[in-house]
Amino acid sequence: MEPSRPGVVNEASRVRGPLIQSGVVHGDIHVHHVRTEVVPRQLPPAPAHFTGRSAEMAALTTALLAEPTRDEPTLAVVTGPGGVGKTALALRWLHSEQSRFTGGQLYADLAAHGPQGPASPGELLGGLLLGLGVPAGELPAQVADRAALYRSLTADKVIAVLLDDAASSSQVKALLPASRHSAVVVTSRRRLAGLIASGGRMVPVDALPPDAAVELLSRAVGRERVDGEPVPAREVALLCGGMPIALHITAARLVVRPHRRLATVATELTDERRRLRALVAEDGELSVAATFDLSYRWLPPAAARLYRRLGLHPGVDFDRAAAAALLGESEADAEDLLGVLVEANLVADTASDRYRFHDLLRLHARRQAEREDDEEDRRAALRSVVVWFLDRAVAADRVVTPLRPHLGKRYHVPASESFPTRASALDWLERELPNLMACQRTAVAHRWHDLVWQFYEAMWGLFLHRGHYEQWTSAGAPAVEAAVRCGDAVAEVRMLIQSAALHTRLGHPSAAVAPYRRALRRAREIGDWQGEATALEGIGAAEHALGRLDEAMTCYRRSLALNESHGRHRGVALLLCYLGHALVDVGDHAAAADHFRRAADHATTVGDRHCWAQAVVGLGTALAASGSVADAIARMEHGLAELPAAETAALRVPVLEKLAELKQRTGDRSAARQHWQEALDICTTLADPRADAIRSRLGPAD
């Protein structure tokens, strides 16, 4: 029974409550109490520790405080993976702007990832109406009536609404207030394209950058503690991937264990196999893995399978073709499923149609694969993508070094796709180099020895033309060992030669001699004349660099004889160039010029413009040494023009250095400086150790 209210008294009967007195009443009588105006303050508290979201805060301000252009509230969709801090961001902004919303602030948990599934529209509208002061007993029974009442009550209000953890655009649309002066913030692990298409603004939230992650850890754990161990603190922040949930869990564990060192935590998190297990709150109620599980369980089966497969991917990022290789499906199917994962914020799409995992999500995907897929299937999927990368690298290397004799079974597999130009092939190899190196490491770990050395073979053209000396160094030793384990002596010789060549390129010729001589012995044992010729060429180059010209010329001539006897024009051209430079150094300039001219002829015969360019530059060197500097400069500039910067950056460096020296001799200091500067820029880009010597030649600017 409705209680009577004081202040409404029937003077005749002394009865309290509503009273209608009339002689005649026509129609029904409805009695309503006047509803007290309620200003809702439903928002949960703002986060205690918050940092590093200035760009996202500004984006919310732009989206929500803009002058309304339609008869609808402004709306922002804060989207990102679970645990990235979407709700914290929304709460921070809404609390900071509370005074603007005189009609109050409403909150609804849409429970997209709740244990019972997404909340129903009727339930959500009921909660919002209660917040607006509607008594529980007066809530309309029908969803449509609740929606109508909600729109009526919000029509004239300046109100903010936080709709947290939305499952879909349709779930949100029923909860939008009617006032165009209101603002709605939606958080979701999905991108909710329907809301964006209707005029909403997407505010993506990613992991915190390292400095902000350290700051968040400092605020949660205590600045003194973090300042006491700055290096481990940064390592912890990086191992948490800048993910706020991981940082908060780690901080909470440190707070309850005040004597625990950050260095110890960093060591625990370094182990990828244990990292997700370590990121669980002490009471077990909060877990990074459990947060990701909520997103994963809503994936369609095909998308879930791709998610697990991508967790096996050896590298950092990938495109749809690599995803298709892991999945064993077409690229079109893989792209459709990648779209599902991107929409769920389990995979991020980056520039140039590429995708990547957050580090912790990658570990979660791998964990799910280990739980749900048998070992044989996982191993087969992993090998398939490793072989796919190798085949693509082989196809690129064929274009980069078409005249080079190639080794390896994968070079005999017809290429499914080729590259239109040498530059495009080099660009692909360079872009995928981190993945290629990761694939080689994976092959080492799984003892796929035949693949290990073939990766080194396929990357040779990239290393030769564009440097990447760190990767060149780290890929060499495993390749040599793998060739030995395979029992492939020809491959062993090739891998030794390619590893030794790096020492000469880096200016350490003495370190190159031993592997070259080992390759020479092995080549002679198995009757590999090409390996023998190349090893002799390499020994000659190392001895030449060490100033032992007699030994160098002996090796050059033996290698030249082998190439000539087997009709290998390219090898002949290269050895004539080597001999030409040696002859310049001993002062026989006329003989040197003759060698370079013959080298150019042989290079022309096989269409090797790079070898031709080297011969022309060598001829210029011989002419300069004999006093014909102007002619030498002209020939070198002509040769340089045949070494395109996009394709042969590393090969341009010695030419540029020699041109700079000649320009300096003629008094053209400006041109000399330009050539040295270009050489320095190339070496800096390639992390080439020749940069220091060139920088010293360049000197300070005038």
XYZ file of C-alpha atoms in Angstrom:
702
model
C 0.000 0.000 0.000
C 1.290 3.413 -0.925
C 2.101 5.383 2.256
C 0.356 8.724 2.681
C 2.417 11.861 2.537
C 2.135 14.722 5.039
C 1.022 18.032 3.650
C -1.967 16.756 1.664
C -4.881 16.671 4.151
C -8.631 16.488 3.536
C -10.016 19.164 5.854
C -13.470 17.569 5.762
C -12.568 14.029 6.664
C -9.116 14.548 8.107
C -7.890 11.836 5.675
C -4.309 12.228 4.545
C -3.319 11.574 0.946
C -4.620 12.555 -2.477
C -8.282 13.551 -2.500
C -10.571 14.352 -5.407
C -13.907 15.930 -4.712
C -16.312 16.395 -7.541
C -19.949 16.158 -8.186
C -19.502 14.336 -11.461
C -16.361 12.620 -12.729
C -16.119 11.542 -16.353
C -13.417 9.057 -17.463
C -10.605 7.436 -15.513
C -8.784 9.103 -12.673
C -4.924 8.874 -12.574
C -3.057 10.048 -9.518
C 0.746 10.639 -9.789
C 3.130 11.828 -7.133
C 5.442 14.629 -8.207
C 8.859 12.901 -8.788
C 11.745 14.518 -6.963
C 14.509 15.686 -9.360
C 17.526 13.389 -9.032
C 21.037 14.251 -10.234
C 22.675 10.839 -10.646
C 26.297 10.296 -9.692
C 26.669 6.647 -10.640
C 30.263 6.612 -11.847
C 32.700 4.339 -10.022
C 35.661 6.162 -8.471
C 38.383 7.501 -10.725
C 41.491 5.279 -10.885
C 43.923 5.806 -8.039
C 46.960 5.593 -10.323
C 46.748 7.017 -13.812
C 49.373 8.308 -16.220
C 50.444 8.563 -19.826
C 47.150 9.059 -21.631
C 47.315 12.710 -22.649
C 46.633 11.997 -26.334
C 43.629 9.814 -25.535
C 42.285 12.364 -23.037
C 42.566 15.052 -25.693
C 40.788 12.819 -28.200
C 37.899 12.345 -25.763
C 37.670 16.082 -25.223
C 37.558 16.693 -28.960
C 34.950 14.009 -29.519
C 32.639 14.728 -26.596
C 32.802 18.474 -26.065
C 32.435 19.457 -29.701
C 29.447 21.569 -30.643
C 26.675 19.072 -31.500
C 25.765 18.994 -35.171
C 22.869 16.561 -34.891
C 19.990 15.915 -32.540
C 21.980 13.178 -30.849
C 24.491 13.085 -28.015
C 28.189 13.147 -28.795
C 29.694 9.671 -28.561
C 33.164 8.183 -28.211
C 34.059 4.507 -28.445
C 37.096 3.748 -26.281
C 38.398 0.497 -27.717
C 41.358 -1.758 -27.045
C 42.319 -5.182 -25.727
C 41.277 -6.387 -22.307
C 43.396 -4.975 -19.503
C 44.710 -1.996 -21.464
C 42.931 0.574 -19.287
C 39.864 1.588 -21.291
C 37.550 2.018 -18.297
C 40.243 3.823 -16.309
C 40.651 6.310 -19.149
C 36.902 6.866 -19.464
C 36.489 7.365 -15.720
C 39.427 9.734 -15.535
C 37.994 11.922 -18.278
C 34.406 11.859 -16.989
C 35.416 12.729 -13.439
C 37.599 15.572 -14.698
C 34.638 17.010 -16.658
C 31.930 16.348 -14.058
C 30.971 20.008 -13.659
C 30.003 20.268 -17.329
C 27.240 17.704 -16.986
C 24.713 19.407 -14.763
C 22.197 16.623 -15.285
C 24.522 14.066 -13.715
C 26.458 11.013 -14.788
C 25.065 7.539 -15.406
C 26.911 4.249 -15.507
C 25.961 0.853 -16.910
C 28.004 -2.335 -17.089
C 26.984 -3.935 -20.373
C 28.821 -7.113 -19.324
C 29.950 -8.197 -22.776
C 32.408 -10.526 -21.082
C 30.423 -11.238 -17.927
C 29.849 -14.816 -16.767
C 26.211 -14.717 -17.899
C 26.915 -13.029 -21.206
C 25.915 -9.508 -22.287
C 23.279 -7.769 -20.164
C 19.816 -7.441 -21.693
C 18.439 -4.052 -22.863
C 15.594 -4.241 -20.370
C 17.926 -4.858 -17.459
C 20.256 -2.049 -18.520
C 17.447 0.451 -19.076
C 16.049 -0.451 -15.686
C 19.327 0.427 -14.016
C 19.586 3.732 -15.867
C 16.001 4.675 -14.983
C 16.629 3.906 -11.331
C 19.614 6.216 -11.524
C 17.355 8.926 -12.881
C 15.085 8.600 -9.829
C 12.341 6.327 -11.139
C 11.138 4.150 -8.225
C 11.549 0.439 -8.763
C 7.804 -0.051 -8.472
C 7.168 2.335 -11.347
C 9.547 0.802 -13.891
C 7.632 -0.107 -17.059
C 7.444 -3.823 -17.706
C 8.095 -3.643 -21.448
C 11.504 -2.812 -22.906
C 9.984 -0.392 -25.419
C 8.222 1.488 -22.618
C 11.419 1.668 -20.590
C 13.272 3.036 -23.623
C 10.563 5.660 -24.206
C 10.644 6.768 -20.578
C 14.456 6.913 -20.645
C 14.396 9.154 -23.704
C 11.777 11.391 -22.103
C 13.714 11.786 -18.872
C 16.985 12.594 -20.657
C 15.559 14.842 -23.376
C 16.301 18.098 -21.568
C 19.313 17.049 -19.526
C 23.007 17.720 -19.972
C 24.115 14.293 -18.885
C 27.111 11.991 -19.318
C 26.688 8.255 -19.712
C 29.413 5.617 -19.412
C 28.462 2.356 -21.089
C 31.174 -0.046 -19.997
C 32.209 -3.284 -21.755
C 29.815 -3.153 -24.691
C 29.230 -6.256 -26.762
C 27.782 -4.677 -29.900
C 26.586 -1.463 -31.477
C 22.950 -2.528 -31.180
C 23.330 -3.076 -27.442
C 24.549 0.505 -27.094
C 22.040 2.240 -29.342
C 19.110 1.397 -27.070
C 20.861 3.188 -24.202
C 21.653 6.527 -25.818
C 20.074 9.551 -24.103
C 17.853 11.860 -26.134
C 19.571 15.169 -25.431
C 21.965 16.515 -28.047
C 23.853 18.225 -25.225
C 24.711 14.930 -23.543
C 27.834 12.824 -24.007
C 28.232 9.070 -24.139
C 31.451 7.131 -23.591
C 31.417 3.493 -24.633
C 34.209 1.095 -23.716
C 34.584 -2.130 -25.631
C 37.090 -4.759 -26.607
C 35.512 -4.532 -30.044
C 35.693 -1.616 -32.435
C 31.908 -1.272 -32.798
C 32.011 -0.085 -36.380
C 28.253 0.497 -36.367
C 28.607 3.292 -33.813
C 31.495 4.840 -35.722
C 29.480 4.750 -38.934
C 26.675 6.571 -37.103
C 28.938 9.461 -36.158
C 30.770 8.202 -33.091
C 34.484 8.845 -32.637
C 36.830 5.904 -32.089
C 39.482 6.424 -29.416
C 41.885 3.466 -29.603
C 43.826 2.618 -26.453
C 47.111 0.768 -26.731
C 49.741 -0.308 -24.254
C 51.551 2.446 -22.367
C 54.908 3.595 -23.738
C 57.904 2.573 -21.591
C 58.296 5.864 -19.690
C 54.600 6.016 -18.813
C 54.635 2.349 -17.783
C 57.534 2.987 -15.403
C 55.706 6.031 -14.026
C 52.553 3.983 -13.391
C 54.625 1.345 -11.620
C 56.299 4.070 -9.572
C 52.985 5.555 -8.456
C 51.604 2.170 -7.479
C 54.685 0.729 -5.775
C 56.308 3.883 -4.475
C 58.755 6.203 -6.169
C 61.573 5.505 -3.743
C 61.439 1.797 -4.469
C 61.440 2.257 -8.231
C 64.151 4.932 -8.137
C 66.278 2.507 -6.129
C 66.211 -0.040 -8.956
C 65.705 1.994 -12.143
C 67.024 -0.594 -14.615
C 65.006 -3.553 -13.249
C 61.957 -1.280 -12.957
C 62.141 -0.431 -16.633
C 62.690 -4.090 -17.487
C 59.578 -5.049 -15.497
C 57.569 -2.369 -17.294
C 58.767 -3.664 -20.660
C 58.078 -7.293 -19.754
C 54.563 -6.276 -18.749
C 54.307 -4.900 -22.250
C 53.061 -1.553 -20.955
C 49.750 -3.276 -20.196
C 48.118 -1.577 -17.178
C 46.511 -4.758 -15.844
C 49.899 -6.487 -15.822
C 51.540 -3.463 -14.208
C 48.854 -3.227 -11.514
C 49.095 -6.947 -10.718
C 52.868 -6.740 -10.501
C 52.661 -3.610 -8.357
C 50.159 -5.224 -5.996
C 52.435 -8.231 -5.533
C 55.332 -5.908 -4.765
C 53.312 -3.822 -2.314
C 52.305 -6.829 -0.215
C 55.913 -8.048 -0.285
C 57.860 -4.892 0.579
C 61.253 -6.615 0.687
C 60.960 -8.237 -2.707
C 63.389 -6.780 -5.232
C 62.310 -5.539 -8.633
C 65.280 -7.384 -10.117
C 63.820 -10.670 -8.855
C 60.470 -9.893 -10.445
C 62.177 -8.993 -13.719
C 63.982 -12.336 -13.720
C 60.691 -14.176 -13.161
C 58.969 -12.337 -15.998
C 61.837 -12.901 -18.425
C 60.840 -16.556 -18.795
C 58.124 -16.488 -21.472
C 56.854 -19.897 -20.385
C 56.105 -18.567 -16.887
C 55.196 -14.949 -17.568
C 51.421 -15.334 -17.758
C 51.446 -17.524 -14.644
C 53.396 -14.835 -12.818
C 50.885 -12.118 -13.732
C 48.219 -13.225 -11.271
C 47.211 -11.237 -8.201
C 48.106 -12.701 -4.802
C 44.446 -13.439 -4.041
C 43.952 -15.038 -7.450
C 41.028 -12.767 -8.306
C 42.797 -10.836 -11.053
C 44.808 -12.419 -13.841
C 46.117 -11.258 -17.205
C 45.416 -14.663 -18.737
C 41.855 -14.728 -17.398
C 41.243 -11.276 -18.852
C 42.369 -12.469 -22.273
C 40.358 -15.675 -21.883
C 37.174 -13.606 -21.768
C 37.898 -12.176 -25.211
C 39.061 -15.471 -26.655
C 36.010 -17.499 -25.667
C 33.694 -15.301 -27.756
C 35.620 -15.865 -30.984
C 34.039 -17.955 -33.751
C 35.852 -21.326 -34.067
C 37.716 -20.426 -37.274
C 38.967 -17.125 -35.839
C 39.960 -18.861 -32.598
C 41.990 -21.373 -34.615
C 43.810 -18.575 -36.451
C 44.466 -16.827 -33.128
C 46.108 -19.990 -31.805
C 48.096 -20.474 -34.995
C 49.341 -16.885 -34.929
C 50.637 -17.523 -31.427
C 53.109 -19.915 -33.072
C 54.373 -17.315 -35.563
C 58.141 -16.949 -35.084
C 58.376 -13.214 -35.734
C 57.017 -9.933 -34.482
C 54.552 -9.002 -37.210
C 52.931 -10.667 -40.183
C 50.726 -10.120 -43.201
C 47.753 -12.054 -44.491
C 49.947 -14.341 -46.602
C 51.901 -15.511 -43.551
C 48.628 -15.991 -41.671
C 47.319 -18.090 -44.554
C 50.473 -20.222 -44.443
C 49.936 -20.895 -40.741
C 46.279 -21.655 -41.251
C 46.588 -23.691 -44.421
C 43.828 -21.634 -46.042
C 43.579 -19.009 -48.774
C 44.792 -15.459 -48.222
C 41.230 -14.182 -48.636
C 39.977 -16.466 -45.856
C 42.901 -15.490 -43.649
C 42.191 -11.799 -44.197
C 38.532 -12.244 -43.233
C 39.523 -13.990 -40.014
C 42.197 -11.393 -39.274
C 39.413 -8.821 -39.501
C 37.545 -10.697 -36.765
C 40.634 -10.679 -34.540
C 41.256 -6.987 -35.190
C 37.627 -6.166 -34.385
C 38.057 -8.057 -31.100
C 41.310 -6.143 -30.387
C 43.215 -9.405 -30.055
C 45.450 -8.467 -32.990
C 46.441 -4.942 -34.010
C 46.505 -3.838 -37.622
C 49.408 -1.575 -38.503
C 50.497 0.277 -41.603
C 50.861 -1.432 -44.977
C 48.354 -4.222 -44.323
C 50.415 -5.792 -41.573
C 49.388 -7.104 -38.193
C 51.027 -7.688 -34.851
C 50.329 -9.056 -31.375
C 50.815 -7.345 -28.084
C 53.538 -9.422 -26.395
C 51.246 -10.755 -23.673
C 48.492 -11.601 -26.147
C 51.043 -13.503 -28.224
C 51.945 -15.572 -25.166
C 48.256 -16.146 -24.469
C 47.628 -17.285 -28.047
C 50.556 -19.685 -27.818
C 49.258 -21.000 -24.495
C 45.853 -21.644 -26.041
C 47.504 -23.494 -28.917
C 49.400 -25.692 -26.474
C 46.185 -26.415 -24.575
C 43.885 -27.091 -27.512
C 46.021 -28.342 -30.424
C 48.151 -31.467 -30.390
C 51.904 -31.183 -30.733
C 52.050 -32.704 -34.212
C 49.575 -30.150 -35.588
C 51.442 -27.278 -33.961
C 54.766 -28.468 -35.311
C 53.352 -28.905 -38.818
C 51.811 -25.423 -38.777
C 55.047 -23.882 -37.542
C 57.160 -25.616 -40.174
C 54.711 -24.580 -42.882
C 55.118 -20.886 -42.096
C 58.907 -21.214 -41.725
C 59.101 -22.873 -45.152
C 56.765 -20.214 -46.554
C 59.136 -17.455 -45.421
C 62.111 -19.362 -46.821
C 60.430 -19.824 -50.196
C 59.584 -16.136 -50.399
C 63.159 -15.226 -49.451
C 64.469 -17.589 -52.111
C 62.189 -15.998 -54.714
C 63.476 -12.558 -53.728
C 67.109 -13.673 -53.754
C 66.714 -15.082 -57.260
C 65.844 -11.562 -58.413
C 68.541 -9.852 -56.328
C 71.387 -12.175 -57.400
C 70.207 -13.778 -60.657
C 73.697 -14.652 -61.919
C 74.946 -16.242 -58.713
C 74.947 -20.060 -58.483
C 72.444 -20.845 -55.730
C 72.397 -23.790 -53.346
C 69.538 -25.550 -51.618
C 66.487 -27.634 -52.423
C 64.145 -24.663 -52.007
C 65.824 -22.976 -54.992
C 64.542 -25.846 -57.127
C 60.923 -25.344 -56.016
C 59.031 -23.227 -58.580
C 58.363 -19.790 -57.129
C 54.674 -19.140 -56.479
C 55.295 -15.415 -56.776
C 58.152 -13.337 -58.108
C 59.270 -9.744 -57.670
C 59.147 -7.239 -60.537
C 62.434 -5.503 -59.745
C 65.616 -5.977 -57.754
C 64.622 -3.023 -55.577
C 61.237 -4.552 -54.707
C 62.905 -7.868 -53.870
C 65.468 -6.145 -51.648
C 62.730 -4.101 -49.987
C 60.793 -7.280 -49.169
C 63.884 -8.979 -47.747
C 64.689 -5.912 -45.674
C 61.136 -5.526 -44.380
C 60.914 -9.196 -43.458
C 64.452 -9.518 -42.093
C 63.290 -9.715 -38.433
C 60.910 -12.512 -39.407
C 63.552 -14.295 -41.485
C 65.984 -14.201 -38.577
C 63.259 -15.449 -36.227
C 62.495 -18.277 -38.645
C 66.147 -19.276 -38.759
C 66.263 -19.328 -34.934
C 63.089 -21.423 -34.917
C 64.645 -23.846 -37.386
C 67.704 -24.116 -35.128
C 65.510 -24.821 -32.092
C 63.597 -27.556 -33.948
C 66.748 -29.012 -35.562
C 65.515 -28.337 -39.070
C 69.144 -28.115 -40.164
C 68.382 -28.105 -43.887
C 66.309 -24.957 -43.431
C 68.814 -23.191 -41.154
C 71.585 -22.876 -43.724
C 69.184 -22.212 -46.590
C 67.928 -19.103 -44.777
C 71.504 -17.801 -44.694
C 71.852 -18.575 -48.383
C 68.616 -16.741 -49.183
C 69.615 -13.650 -47.187
C 73.022 -13.333 -48.860
C 71.894 -10.885 -51.537
C 70.377 -8.590 -48.913
C 73.516 -8.678 -46.775
C 75.723 -8.064 -49.796
C 73.784 -5.049 -51.047
C 72.436 -3.466 -47.868
C 74.654 -4.605 -45.043
C 72.677 -5.454 -41.867
C 75.914 -6.596 -40.296
C 74.492 -7.586 -36.927
C 72.114 -10.052 -38.569
C 74.780 -11.153 -41.044
C 77.011 -12.002 -38.093
C 74.430 -13.825 -35.990
C 73.062 -15.892 -38.883
C 76.437 -17.226 -40.020
C 77.603 -19.575 -37.252
C 74.321 -21.533 -37.016
C 74.317 -21.871 -40.803
C 77.809 -23.398 -40.858
C 76.936 -25.796 -38.037
C 73.648 -26.768 -39.696
C 75.382 -27.570 -42.980
C 77.836 -29.791 -41.115
C 74.999 -31.555 -39.277
C 73.220 -32.123 -42.585
C 76.341 -33.741 -43.998
C 76.134 -31.348 -46.952
C 79.768 -30.543 -47.691
C 78.994 -28.204 -50.600
C 76.705 -26.171 -48.343
C 79.358 -26.210 -45.618
C 81.867 -24.652 -48.025
C 79.375 -21.988 -49.103
C 78.404 -21.098 -45.520
C 82.049 -20.815 -44.460
C 82.795 -18.514 -47.386
C 79.798 -16.271 -46.706
C 80.674 -16.014 -43.016
C 84.299 -15.211 -43.814
C 83.289 -12.513 -46.304
C 81.694 -10.595 -43.453
C 85.038 -10.262 -41.645
C 86.615 -8.725 -44.731
C 83.668 -6.364 -45.212
C 83.906 -5.250 -41.580
C 87.607 -4.466 -41.930
C 88.883 -7.556 -40.067
C 90.667 -9.454 -42.854
C 92.866 -11.441 -40.478
C 89.726 -13.031 -38.991
C 88.582 -14.036 -42.475
C 91.657 -16.055 -43.433
C 90.987 -19.124 -41.235
C 87.369 -19.784 -42.348
C 88.376 -19.173 -45.973
C 91.204 -21.720 -45.688
C 88.871 -24.218 -44.004
C 86.447 -23.759 -46.901
C 89.289 -24.211 -49.398
C 90.393 -27.503 -47.822
C 86.824 -28.831 -47.716
C 86.144 -27.793 -51.317
C 89.252 -29.591 -52.560
C 88.307 -32.723 -50.570
C 84.953 -33.001 -52.340
C 86.003 -31.685 -55.752
C 83.908 -28.517 -55.536
C 85.690 -26.283 -58.072
C 83.305 -23.338 -57.565
C 83.835 -23.465 -53.815
C 87.583 -23.724 -54.342
C 87.612 -20.735 -56.707
C 85.514 -18.600 -54.373
C 87.602 -19.531 -51.328
C 90.791 -18.587 -53.193
C 89.171 -15.300 -54.195
C 88.305 -14.628 -50.546
C 91.767 -15.514 -49.259
C 93.227 -13.215 -51.893
C 90.988 -10.341 -50.784
C 91.937 -10.867 -47.130
C 95.669 -11.053 -47.904
C 95.328 -7.971 -50.106
C 93.709 -6.031 -47.262
C 96.539 -7.141 -44.975
C 99.083 -5.738 -47.442
C 100.471 -9.106 -48.517
C 100.188 -8.444 -52.237
C 102.229 -11.392 -53.517
C 100.068 -13.905 -51.640
C 96.945 -12.061 -52.745
C 97.859 -12.076 -56.434
C 98.767 -15.771 -56.302
C 95.313 -16.606 -54.923
C 93.598 -14.308 -57.409
C 95.364 -15.936 -60.370
C 94.528 -19.471 -59.202
C 90.887 -18.511 -58.819
C 90.911 -16.774 -62.203
C 92.296 -19.910 -63.852
C 89.522 -22.067 -62.361
C 86.831 -19.664 -63.569
C 88.354 -19.423 -67.036
C 88.666 -23.201 -67.386
C 84.970 -23.628 -66.603
C 83.807 -20.720 -68.767
C 82.352 -18.735 -65.869
C 82.383 -15.171 -67.221
C 81.110 -13.515 -64.062
C 83.822 -15.134 -61.958
C 86.412 -14.117 -64.526
C 85.174 -10.517 -64.420
C 85.347 -10.374 -60.626
C 88.859 -11.840 -60.477
C 90.128 -9.489 -63.163
C 88.838 -6.612 -61.019
C 90.607 -7.979 -57.940
C 93.832 -8.410 -59.880
C 93.460 -4.947 -61.377
C 93.327 -3.345 -57.927
C 96.355 -5.358 -56.827
C 98.268 -4.208 -59.918
C 97.380 -0.588 -59.110
C 98.834 -1.112 -55.643
C 102.111 -2.469 -57.040
C 102.301 0.435 -59.494
C 101.614 -1.385 -62.773
C 98.870 1.002 -63.895
C 98.804 0.010 -67.561
C 98.349 -3.687 -66.752
C 95.710 -2.770 -64.193
C 93.754 -0.741 -66.755
C 93.897 -3.679 -69.171
C 92.507 -6.024 -66.505
C 89.635 -3.666 -65.746
C 88.744 -3.302 -69.443
C 88.672 -7.086 -69.837
C 86.559 -7.372 -66.689
C 84.026 -4.918 -68.120
C 83.806 -6.988 -71.316
C 83.110 -10.217 -69.412
C 80.522 -8.481 -67.209
C 78.790 -7.175 -70.314
C 78.701 -10.701 -71.762
C 76.630 -11.990 -68.831
C 74.662 -8.769 -68.306
C 76.033 -8.103 -64.818
C 75.869 -4.322 -64.544
C 77.088 -4.334 -60.946
C 80.276 -6.159 -61.861
C 80.569 -3.885 -64.885
C 80.267 -0.841 -62.647
C 83.025 -2.188 -60.397
C 85.242 -2.681 -63.447
C 84.609 0.867 -64.650
C 85.369 2.270 -61.210
C 88.529 0.165 -61.090
C 89.551 1.553 -64.456
C 89.042 5.031 -63.061
C 91.292 4.135 -60.135
C 94.038 2.945 -62.493
C 93.739 6.059 -64.637
C 93.897 8.321 -61.585
C 96.990 6.517 -60.350
C 98.637 7.124 -63.727
C 97.780 10.841 -63.578
C 94.637 10.957 -65.751
C 92.451 12.296 -62.950
C 89.771 13.984 -65.079
C 89.247 10.830 -67.155
C 89.197 8.773 -63.959
C 86.498 10.954 -62.404
C 84.331 10.731 -65.514
C 84.559 6.934 -65.603
C 83.844 6.625 -61.870
C 80.803 8.852 -62.082
C 79.576 6.730 -64.984
C 80.109 3.583 -62.933
C 78.391 5.092 -59.896
C 75.323 5.828 -61.999
C 75.086 2.074 -62.689
C 74.870 1.327 -58.951
C 71.343 2.458 -58.000
C 71.109 3.748 -54.450
C 67.909 1.806 -53.774
C 69.501 -1.512 -54.690
C 73.230 -1.356 -54.055
C 73.771 1.094 -51.243
C 76.651 -0.834 -49.654
C 78.456 -1.214 -52.992
C 78.329 2.544 -53.591
C 80.414 3.343 -50.517
C 83.932 2.577 -51.858
C 83.092 4.325 -55.132
C 81.934 7.427 -53.290
C 85.052 7.383 -51.129
C 87.342 7.171 -54.169
C 85.431 9.922 -55.966
C 85.698 12.121 -52.894
C 89.468 11.614 -52.814
C 89.798 12.523 -56.491
C 87.563 15.585 -56.157
C 89.679 16.674 -53.215
C 92.814 16.328 -55.369
C 91.300 18.578 -58.029
C 90.389 21.199 -55.423
C 86.640 20.622 -55.617
C 86.176 20.403 -51.866
C 82.410 20.928 -52.030
C 81.881 17.927 -54.335
C 84.284 15.851 -52.256
C 82.308 16.670 -49.139
C 79.042 15.699 -50.834
C 80.451 12.293 -51.811
C 81.814 11.627 -48.344
C 78.529 12.731 -46.811
C 76.539 10.325 -48.993
C 78.927 7.511 -48.074
C 78.551 8.386 -44.391
C 74.758 8.492 -44.657
C 74.730 5.022 -46.228
C 77.045 3.583 -43.589
C 75.040 5.163 -40.782
C 71.802 3.728 -42.148
C 73.352 0.273 -42.541
C 75.194 0.413 -39.194
C 78.333 -0.084 -41.286
C 81.556 0.148 -39.239
C 83.187 2.092 -42.088
C 81.207 5.104 -40.860
C 83.824 6.172 -38.288
C 86.653 6.324 -40.817
C 84.507 8.256 -43.288
C 83.380 10.642 -40.573
C 86.993 11.429 -39.749
C 87.690 12.152 -43.424
C 84.620 14.354 -43.644
C 85.697 16.478 -40.708
C 83.759 19.470 -39.370
C 81.611 21.555 -41.698
C 83.239 24.640 -43.132
